[in-house]
N, CA, C and O atoms as a GROMACS GRO file, in nm:
protein
  428
    1MET      N    1  -1.387   1.095  -1.319
    1MET     CA    2  -1.312   0.976  -1.282
    1MET      C    3  -1.161   0.990  -1.328
    1MET      O    4  -1.127   1.046  -1.432
    2THR      N    5  -1.080   0.936  -1.242
    2THR     CA    6  -0.936   0.947  -1.279
    2THR      C    7  -0.900   0.848  -1.386
    2THR      O    8  -0.964   0.743  -1.400
    3GLU      N    9  -0.796   0.880  -1.462
    3GLU     CA   10  -0.751   0.798  -1.579
    3GLU      C   11  -0.624   0.722  -1.547
    3GLU      O   12  -0.531   0.776  -1.488
    4ALA      N   13  -0.620   0.599  -1.586
    4ALA     CA   14  -0.495   0.526  -1.581
    4ALA      C   15  -0.477   0.440  -1.706
    4ALA      O   16  -0.571   0.375  -1.752
    5GLY      N   17  -0.359   0.440  -1.757
    5GLY     CA   18  -0.336   0.363  -1.879
    5GLY      C   19  -0.256   0.232  -1.840
    5GLY      O   20  -0.174   0.230  -1.748
    6VAL      N   21  -0.287   0.129  -1.915
    6VAL     CA   22  -0.212  -0.001  -1.899
    6VAL      C   23  -0.173  -0.033  -2.044
    6VAL      O   24  -0.257  -0.072  -2.125
    7ARG      N   25  -0.047  -0.016  -2.076
    7ARG     CA   26   0.007  -0.054  -2.211
    7ARG      C   27   0.099  -0.171  -2.188
    7ARG      O   28   0.178  -0.179  -2.094
    8THR      N   29   0.082  -0.264  -2.285
    8THR     CA   30   0.155  -0.393  -2.281
    8THR      C   31   0.231  -0.406  -2.410
    8THR      O   32   0.188  -0.364  -2.518
    9GLU      N   33   0.355  -0.470  -2.391
    9GLU     CA   34   0.435  -0.501  -2.509
    9GLU      C   35   0.509  -0.626  -2.480
    9GLU      O   36   0.574  -0.636  -2.376
   10GLU      N   37   0.501  -0.725  -2.569
   10GLU     CA   38   0.576  -0.854  -2.549
   10GLU      C   39   0.714  -0.827  -2.615
   10GLU      O   40   0.726  -0.817  -2.737
   11THR      N   41   0.815  -0.816  -2.531
   11THR     CA   42   0.952  -0.778  -2.580
   11THR      C   43   1.021  -0.903  -2.642
   11THR      O   44   1.100  -0.892  -2.736
   12GLU      N   45   0.991  -1.015  -2.588
   12GLU     CA   46   1.042  -1.140  -2.636
   12GLU      C   47   0.927  -1.245  -2.610
   12GLU      O   48   0.839  -1.215  -2.528
   13PRO      N   49   0.924  -1.357  -2.670
   13PRO     CA   50   0.820  -1.450  -2.640
   13PRO      C   51   0.822  -1.483  -2.487
   13PRO      O   52   0.926  -1.515  -2.430
   14GLY      N   53   0.705  -1.474  -2.426
   14GLY     CA   54   0.688  -1.498  -2.285
   14GLY      C   55   0.735  -1.379  -2.187
   14GLY      O   56   0.724  -1.391  -2.065
   15ARG      N   57   0.783  -1.276  -2.243
   15ARG     CA   58   0.836  -1.166  -2.162
   15ARG      C   59   0.750  -1.041  -2.188
   15ARG      O   60   0.748  -0.989  -2.300
   16LEU      N   61   0.684  -0.994  -2.090
   16LEU     CA   62   0.594  -0.878  -2.101
   16LEU      C   63   0.652  -0.750  -2.032
   16LEU      O   64   0.706  -0.752  -1.921
   17LEU      N   65   0.638  -0.644  -2.104
   17LEU     CA   66   0.656  -0.512  -2.048
   17LEU      C   67   0.525  -0.446  -2.032
   17LEU      O   68   0.453  -0.427  -2.130
   18VAL      N   69   0.489  -0.410  -1.910
   18VAL     CA   70   0.360  -0.346  -1.883
   18VAL      C   71   0.389  -0.212  -1.823
   18VAL      O   72   0.455  -0.203  -1.719
   19ARG      N   73   0.342  -0.107  -1.886
   19ARG     CA   74   0.357   0.033  -1.843
   19ARG      C   75   0.222   0.088  -1.791
   19ARG      O   76   0.119   0.083  -1.857
   20LEU      N   77   0.232   0.141  -1.665
   20LEU     CA   78   0.116   0.207  -1.606
   20LEU      C   79   0.141   0.357  -1.616
   20LEU      O   80   0.252   0.402  -1.590
   21ASP      N   81   0.039   0.435  -1.652
   21ASP     CA   82   0.061   0.572  -1.651
   21ASP      C   83  -0.079   0.640  -1.606
   21ASP      O   84  -0.185   0.578  -1.599
   22GLY      N   85  -0.061   0.770  -1.579
   22GLY     CA   86  -0.177   0.842  -1.520
   22GLY      C   87  -0.189   0.833  -1.372
   22GLY      O   88  -0.092   0.859  -1.300
   23GLU      N   89  -0.306   0.796  -1.321
   23GLU     CA   90  -0.330   0.786  -1.176
   23GLU      C   91  -0.401   0.661  -1.146
   23GLU      O   92  -0.496   0.626  -1.216
   24VAL      N   93  -0.357   0.585  -1.037
   24VAL     CA   94  -0.422   0.470  -0.992
   24VAL      C   95  -0.466   0.497  -0.848
   24VAL      O   96  -0.385   0.508  -0.756
   25ASP      N   97  -0.603   0.508  -0.835
   25ASP     CA   98  -0.654   0.535  -0.706
   25ASP      C   99  -0.778   0.455  -0.680
   25ASP      O  100  -0.805   0.361  -0.755
   26LEU      N  101  -0.855   0.488  -0.576
   26LEU     CA  102  -0.969   0.413  -0.533
   26LEU      C  103  -1.076   0.408  -0.649
   26LEU      O  104  -1.146   0.308  -0.662
   27GLU      N  105  -1.088   0.512  -0.731
   27GLU     CA  106  -1.184   0.518  -0.829
   27GLU      C  107  -1.158   0.421  -0.947
   27GLU      O  108  -1.253   0.371  -1.008
   28ASN      N  109  -1.031   0.394  -0.979
   28ASN     CA  110  -1.007   0.310  -1.093
   28ASN      C  111  -0.922   0.187  -1.065
   28ASN      O  112  -0.885   0.114  -1.156
   29ALA      N  113  -0.891   0.165  -0.937
   29ALA     CA  114  -0.801   0.051  -0.905
   29ALA      C  115  -0.859  -0.079  -0.955
   29ALA      O  116  -0.785  -0.159  -1.013
   30GLY      N  117  -0.987  -0.104  -0.937
   30GLY     CA  118  -1.055  -0.229  -0.980
   30GLY      C  119  -1.039  -0.245  -1.132
   30GLY      O  120  -1.011  -0.356  -1.179
   31ILE      N  121  -1.055  -0.141  -1.207
   31ILE     CA  122  -1.045  -0.144  -1.354
   31ILE      C  123  -0.895  -0.178  -1.391
   31ILE      O  124  -0.872  -0.261  -1.479
   32VAL      N  125  -0.799  -0.117  -1.326
   32VAL     CA  126  -0.650  -0.141  -1.349
   32VAL      C  127  -0.630  -0.285  -1.316
   32VAL      O  128  -0.567  -0.352  -1.398
   33GLU      N  129  -0.674  -0.340  -1.209
   33GLU     CA  130  -0.652  -0.475  -1.165
   33GLU      C  131  -0.708  -0.570  -1.273
   33GLU      O  132  -0.641  -0.666  -1.311
   34GLU      N  133  -0.830  -0.545  -1.322
   34GLU     CA  134  -0.891  -0.632  -1.424
   34GLU      C  135  -0.808  -0.628  -1.552
   34GLU      O  136  -0.786  -0.731  -1.616
   35ARG      N  137  -0.764  -0.512  -1.587
   35ARG     CA  138  -0.680  -0.497  -1.707
   35ARG      C  139  -0.551  -0.571  -1.698
   35ARG      O  140  -0.508  -0.633  -1.795
   36LEU      N  141  -0.486  -0.566  -1.581
   36LEU     CA  142  -0.361  -0.637  -1.559
   36LEU      C  143  -0.387  -0.792  -1.566
   36LEU      O  144  -0.305  -0.867  -1.620
   37SER      N  145  -0.502  -0.836  -1.510
   37SER     CA  146  -0.534  -0.973  -1.519
   37SER      C  147  -0.557  -1.024  -1.665
   37SER      O  148  -0.524  -1.138  -1.698
   38GLU      N  149  -0.613  -0.940  -1.749
   38GLU     CA  150  -0.639  -0.966  -1.887
   38GLU      C  151  -0.506  -0.981  -1.964
   38GLU      O  152  -0.486  -1.080  -2.035
   39VAL      N  153  -0.411  -0.880  -1.948
   39VAL     CA  154  -0.294  -0.880  -2.029
   39VAL      C  155  -0.180  -0.970  -1.981
   39VAL      O  156  -0.092  -1.004  -2.060
   40ILE      N  157  -0.181  -1.011  -1.852
   40ILE     CA  158  -0.081  -1.100  -1.800
   40ILE      C  159  -0.139  -1.234  -1.782
   40ILE      O  160  -0.203  -1.262  -1.680
   41THR      N  161  -0.120  -1.320  -1.877
   41THR     CA  162  -0.181  -1.452  -1.878
   41THR      C  163  -0.074  -1.554  -1.823
   41THR      O  164   0.043  -1.521  -1.804
   42ASN      N  165  -0.124  -1.678  -1.800
   42ASN     CA  166  -0.042  -1.780  -1.754
   42ASN      C  167   0.075  -1.819  -1.838
   42ASN      O  168   0.169  -1.884  -1.792
   43ARG      N  169   0.066  -1.775  -1.967
   43ARG     CA  170   0.173  -1.811  -2.060
   43ARG      C  171   0.296  -1.724  -2.043
   43ARG      O  172   0.399  -1.757  -2.102
   44ALA      N  173   0.293  -1.616  -1.967
   44ALA     CA  174   0.401  -1.528  -1.948
   44ALA      C  175   0.509  -1.600  -1.855
   44ALA      O  176   0.479  -1.676  -1.762
   45GLU      N  177   0.633  -1.566  -1.892
   45GLU     CA  178   0.739  -1.627  -1.818
   45GLU      C  179   0.797  -1.517  -1.720
   45GLU      O  180   0.850  -1.546  -1.612
   46SER      N  181   0.783  -1.396  -1.766
   46SER     CA  182   0.832  -1.283  -1.673
   46SER      C  183   0.755  -1.157  -1.718
   46SER      O  184   0.709  -1.144  -1.832
   47VAL      N  185   0.745  -1.064  -1.618
   47VAL     CA  186   0.672  -0.939  -1.637
   47VAL      C  187   0.761  -0.831  -1.575
   47VAL      O  188   0.808  -0.839  -1.461
   48THR      N  189   0.779  -0.731  -1.659
   48THR     CA  190   0.849  -0.599  -1.605
   48THR      C  191   0.732  -0.502  -1.597
   48THR      O  192   0.665  -0.480  -1.698
   49LEU      N  193   0.705  -0.445  -1.485
   49LEU     CA  194   0.605  -0.349  -1.462
   49LEU      C  195   0.670  -0.216  -1.438
   49LEU      O  196   0.737  -0.198  -1.336
   50ASP      N  197   0.650  -0.121  -1.532
   50ASP     CA  198   0.708   0.011  -1.523
   50ASP      C  199   0.607   0.117  -1.478
   50ASP      O  200   0.508   0.149  -1.543
   51LEU      N  201   0.641   0.168  -1.358
   51LEU     CA  202   0.548   0.269  -1.297
   51LEU      C  203   0.599   0.410  -1.316
   51LEU      O  204   0.551   0.503  -1.251
   52GLY      N  205   0.696   0.427  -1.404
   52GLY     CA  206   0.750   0.558  -1.429
   52GLY      C  207   0.654   0.665  -1.485
   52GLY      O  208   0.677   0.785  -1.469
   53GLY      N  209   0.549   0.619  -1.550
   53GLY     CA  210   0.446   0.709  -1.605
   53GLY      C  211   0.340   0.745  -1.508
   53GLY      O  212   0.252   0.822  -1.546
   54LEU      N  213   0.338   0.697  -1.385
   54LEU     CA  214   0.228   0.727  -1.290
   54LEU      C  215   0.257   0.865  -1.228
   54LEU      O  216   0.368   0.900  -1.187
   55ASP      N  217   0.150   0.937  -1.225
   55ASP     CA  218   0.145   1.070  -1.157
   55ASP      C  219   0.099   1.055  -1.017
   55ASP      O  220   0.131   1.139  -0.933
   56TYR      N  221   0.023   0.950  -0.988
   56TYR     CA  222  -0.035   0.932  -0.852
   56TYR      C  223  -0.062   0.783  -0.832
   56TYR      O  224  -0.105   0.712  -0.923
   57LEU      N  225  -0.033   0.738  -0.706
   57LEU     CA  226  -0.057   0.599  -0.666
   57LEU      C  227  -0.098   0.603  -0.520
   57LEU      O  228  -0.018   0.638  -0.434
   58ASP      N  229  -0.223   0.567  -0.493
   58ASP     CA  230  -0.269   0.566  -0.346
   58ASP      C  231  -0.275   0.424  -0.298
   58ASP      O  232  -0.230   0.332  -0.366
   59SER      N  233  -0.330   0.407  -0.182
   59SER     CA  234  -0.336   0.270  -0.116
   59SER      C  235  -0.408   0.171  -0.199
   59SER      O  236  -0.367   0.055  -0.200
   60ALA      N  237  -0.515   0.208  -0.269
   60ALA     CA  238  -0.588   0.121  -0.349
   60ALA      C  239  -0.507   0.070  -0.462
   60ALA      O  240  -0.516  -0.048  -0.495
   61GLY      N  241  -0.425   0.158  -0.528
   61GLY     CA  242  -0.333   0.121  -0.626
   61GLY      C  243  -0.218   0.028  -0.577
   61GLY      O  244  -0.176  -0.064  -0.646
   62LEU      N  245  -0.169   0.057  -0.454
   62LEU     CA  246  -0.069  -0.031  -0.397
   62LEU      C  247  -0.129  -0.170  -0.368
   62LEU      O  248  -0.060  -0.271  -0.381
   63ARG      N  249  -0.259  -0.175  -0.328
   63ARG     CA  250  -0.316  -0.306  -0.311
   63ARG      C  251  -0.322  -0.390  -0.436
   63ARG      O  252  -0.305  -0.512  -0.429
   64VAL      N  253  -0.344  -0.326  -0.551
   64VAL     CA  254  -0.342  -0.387  -0.683
   64VAL      C  255  -0.202  -0.447  -0.704
   64VAL      O  256  -0.189  -0.561  -0.749
   65LEU      N  257  -0.099  -0.370  -0.670
   65LEU     CA  258   0.042  -0.412  -0.698
   65LEU      C  259   0.073  -0.529  -0.605
   65LEU      O  260   0.138  -0.624  -0.650
   66PHE      N  261   0.033  -0.528  -0.483
   66PHE     CA  262   0.058  -0.639  -0.389
   66PHE      C  263  -0.013  -0.762  -0.442
   66PHE      O  264   0.046  -0.870  -0.448
   67ALA      N  265  -0.140  -0.747  -0.480
   67ALA     CA  266  -0.217  -0.861  -0.526
   67ALA      C  267  -0.156  -0.923  -0.655
   67ALA      O  268  -0.154  -1.044  -0.674
   68LEU      N  269  -0.108  -0.830  -0.743
   68LEU     CA  270  -0.038  -0.883  -0.867
   68LEU      C  271   0.085  -0.959  -0.830
   68LEU      O  272   0.110  -1.066  -0.885
   69ALA      N  273   0.165  -0.906  -0.733
   69ALA     CA  274   0.290  -0.979  -0.691
   69ALA      C  275   0.255  -1.116  -0.641
   69ALA      O  276   0.319  -1.214  -0.680
   70GLY      N  277   0.154  -1.125  -0.555
   70GLY     CA  278   0.106  -1.247  -0.506
   70GLY      C  279   0.064  -1.354  -0.608
   70GLY      O  280   0.098  -1.472  -0.602
   71ARG      N  281  -0.011  -1.302  -0.699
   71ARG     CA  282  -0.063  -1.384  -0.806
   71ARG      C  283   0.054  -1.441  -0.894
   71ARG      O  284   0.060  -1.560  -0.924
   72LEU      N  285   0.142  -1.354  -0.930
   72LEU     CA  286   0.252  -1.396  -1.017
   72LEU      C  287   0.349  -1.493  -0.941
   72LEU      O  288   0.410  -1.580  -1.003
   73GLU      N  289   0.361  -1.474  -0.807
   73GLU     CA  290   0.443  -1.564  -0.735
   73GLU      C  291   0.377  -1.706  -0.733
   73GLU      O  292   0.445  -1.808  -0.744
   74LEU      N  293   0.249  -1.707  -0.719
   74LEU     CA  294   0.181  -1.850  -0.724
   74LEU      C  295   0.195  -1.910  -0.853
   74LEU      O  296   0.205  -2.032  -0.862
   75LEU      N  297   0.196  -1.827  -0.964
   75LEU     CA  298   0.209  -1.882  -1.095
   75LEU      C  299   0.351  -1.904  -1.141
   75LEU      O  300   0.376  -1.952  -1.252
   76GLN      N  301   0.444  -1.868  -1.055
   76GLN     CA  302   0.594  -1.880  -1.075
   76GLN      C  303   0.629  -1.797  -1.202
   76GLN      O  304   0.700  -1.842  -1.292
   77ILE      N  305   0.577  -1.678  -1.203
   77ILE     CA  306   0.609  -1.578  -1.312
   77ILE      C  307   0.693  -1.471  -1.244
   77ILE      O  308   0.651  -1.409  -1.146
   78ALA      N  309   0.811  -1.451  -1.296
   78ALA     CA  310   0.900  -1.344  -1.238
   78ALA      C  311   0.844  -1.211  -1.256
   78ALA      O  312   0.790  -1.182  -1.364
   79LEU      N  313   0.853  -1.121  -1.154
   79LEU     CA  314   0.808  -0.986  -1.164
   79LEU      C  315   0.913  -0.890  -1.128
   79LEU      O  316   0.973  -0.898  -1.020
   80ASP      N  317   0.937  -0.800  -1.216
   80ASP     CA  318   1.042  -0.691  -1.203
   80ASP      C  319   0.963  -0.558  -1.207
   80ASP      O  320   0.891  -0.531  -1.303
   81VAL      N  321   0.979  -0.477  -1.102
   81VAL     CA  322   0.906  -0.347  -1.095
   81VAL      C  323   1.004  -0.228  -1.107
   81VAL      O  324   1.095  -0.211  -1.025
   82VAL      N  325   0.983  -0.150  -1.208
   82VAL     CA  326   1.070  -0.029  -1.236
   82VAL      C  327   0.993   0.090  -1.178
   82VAL      O  328   0.880   0.119  -1.218
   83VAL      N  329   1.058   0.160  -1.082
   83VAL     CA  330   1.004   0.277  -1.022
   83VAL      C  331   1.113   0.380  -1.014
   83VAL      O  332   1.196   0.371  -0.924
   84PRO      N  333   1.118   0.474  -1.102
   84PRO     CA  334   1.226   0.571  -1.108
   84PRO      C  335   1.237   0.651  -0.971
   84PRO      O  336   1.138   0.685  -0.906
   85VAL      N  337   1.363   0.675  -0.936
   85VAL     CA  338   1.387   0.754  -0.820
   85VAL      C  339   1.331   0.889  -0.836
   85VAL      O  340   1.352   0.947  -0.942
   86GLY      N  341   1.260   0.948  -0.741
   86GLY     CA  342   1.200   1.076  -0.758
   86GLY      C  343   1.064   1.084  -0.820
   86GLY      O  344   1.000   1.189  -0.825
   87SER      N  345   1.019   0.963  -0.869
   87SER     CA  346   0.883   0.960  -0.933
   87SER      C  347   0.775   0.949  -0.820
   87SER      O  348   0.799   0.899  -0.711
   88PRO      N  349   0.654   1.001  -0.856
   88PRO     CA  350   0.548   1.000  -0.751
   88PRO      C  351   0.522   0.860  -0.693
   88PRO      O  352   0.489   0.847  -0.575
   89ALA      N  353   0.537   0.759  -0.774
   89ALA     CA  354   0.508   0.620  -0.723
   89ALA      C  355   0.626   0.569  -0.640
   89ALA      O  356   0.606   0.475  -0.564
   90ARG      N  357   0.740   0.620  -0.647
   90ARG     CA  358   0.855   0.564  -0.575
   90ARG      C  359   0.843   0.580  -0.420
   90ARG      O  360   0.876   0.487  -0.347
   91LYS      N  361   0.799   0.688  -0.374
   91LYS     CA  362   0.785   0.710  -0.233
   91LYS      C  363   0.670   0.624  -0.178
   91LYS      O  364   0.682   0.568  -0.069
   92ALA      N  365   0.561   0.612  -0.250
   92ALA     CA  366   0.443   0.530  -0.209
   92ALA      C  367   0.495   0.382  -0.203
   92ALA      O  368   0.468   0.309  -0.107
   93ALA      N  369   0.565   0.342  -0.303
   93ALA     CA  370   0.609   0.200  -0.306
   93ALA      C  371   0.713   0.178  -0.190
   93ALA      O  372   0.708   0.071  -0.130
   94GLU      N  373   0.797   0.262  -0.160
   94GLU     CA  374   0.890   0.243  -0.051
   94GLU      C  375   0.823   0.248   0.082
   94GLU      O  376   0.848   0.160   0.165
   95LEU      N  377   0.739   0.347   0.107
   95LEU     CA  378   0.665   0.351   0.232
   95LEU      C  379   0.572   0.229   0.263
   95LEU      O  380   0.552   0.189   0.378
   96SER      N  381   0.520   0.175   0.156
   96SER     CA  382   0.422   0.065   0.172
   96SER      C  383   0.488  -0.067   0.205
   96SER      O  384   0.422  -0.160   0.250
   97GLY      N  385   0.621  -0.075   0.181
   97GLY     CA  386   0.691  -0.209   0.193
   97GLY      C  387   0.687  -0.294   0.068
   97GLY      O  388   0.721  -0.412   0.073
   98LEU      N  389   0.645  -0.238  -0.041
   98LEU     CA  390   0.645  -0.314  -0.164
   98LEU      C  391   0.775  -0.378  -0.200
   98LEU      O  392   0.781  -0.486  -0.260
   99GLY      N  393   0.886  -0.305  -0.160
   99GLY     CA  394   1.018  -0.352  -0.187
   99GLY      C  395   1.052  -0.480  -0.115
   99GLY      O  396   1.146  -0.550  -0.155
  100ALA      N  397   0.977  -0.514  -0.008
  100ALA     CA  398   0.997  -0.638   0.060
  100ALA      C  399   0.940  -0.757  -0.012
  100ALA      O  400   0.974  -0.873   0.015
  101VAL      N  401   0.851  -0.725  -0.106
  101VAL     CA  402   0.785  -0.834  -0.183
  101VAL      C  403   0.841  -0.855  -0.321
  101VAL      O  404   0.851  -0.967  -0.371
  102VAL      N  405   0.876  -0.745  -0.380
  102VAL     CA  406   0.940  -0.743  -0.514
  102VAL      C  407   1.059  -0.650  -0.514
  102VAL      O  408   1.069  -0.559  -0.432
  103THR      N  409   1.151  -0.675  -0.611
  103THR     CA  410   1.262  -0.582  -0.616
  103THR      C  411   1.222  -0.456  -0.697
  103THR      O  412   1.165  -0.464  -0.806
  104LEU      N  413   1.254  -0.345  -0.641
  104LEU     CA  414   1.221  -0.210  -0.704
  104LEU      C  415   1.343  -0.162  -0.768
  104LEU      O  416   1.443  -0.131  -0.702
  105ARG      N  417   1.335  -0.155  -0.898
  105ARG     CA  418   1.456  -0.102  -0.982
  105ARG      C  419   1.427   0.044  -1.008
  105ARG      O  420   1.312   0.088  -1.016
  106ALA      N  421   1.537   0.118  -1.022
  106ALA     CA  422   1.522   0.263  -1.056
  106ALA      C  423   1.501   0.280  -1.211
  106ALA      O  424   1.430   0.370  -1.256
  107THR      N  425   1.562   0.195  -1.284
  107THR     CA  426   1.544   0.203  -1.435
  107THR      C  427   1.544   0.073  -1.498
  107THR      O  428   1.530   0.063  -1.619
   0.00000   0.00000   0.00000
């Protein structure tokens, strides 16, 4: 099974930094989605999602990101996605149209 890490830090009250690392694919996308739902509660005011540690992101992983963006939009929680230029996740995010839903920052 592929491994993906979800690490969370509250940088200020209500502001979460969530770092994904490893690989997010069909095998573990459901687990990653569950973990994100656990760590990002309705009390959050904003979330920064850092994808810089991902080595691989497939369509199942992208579905998780689109679902997260939709959920946070409904809850009126700001989402900022950091995807470094040249990272494995950057090309997948750009090709999928994720940038039309959320702002993709390089750093």
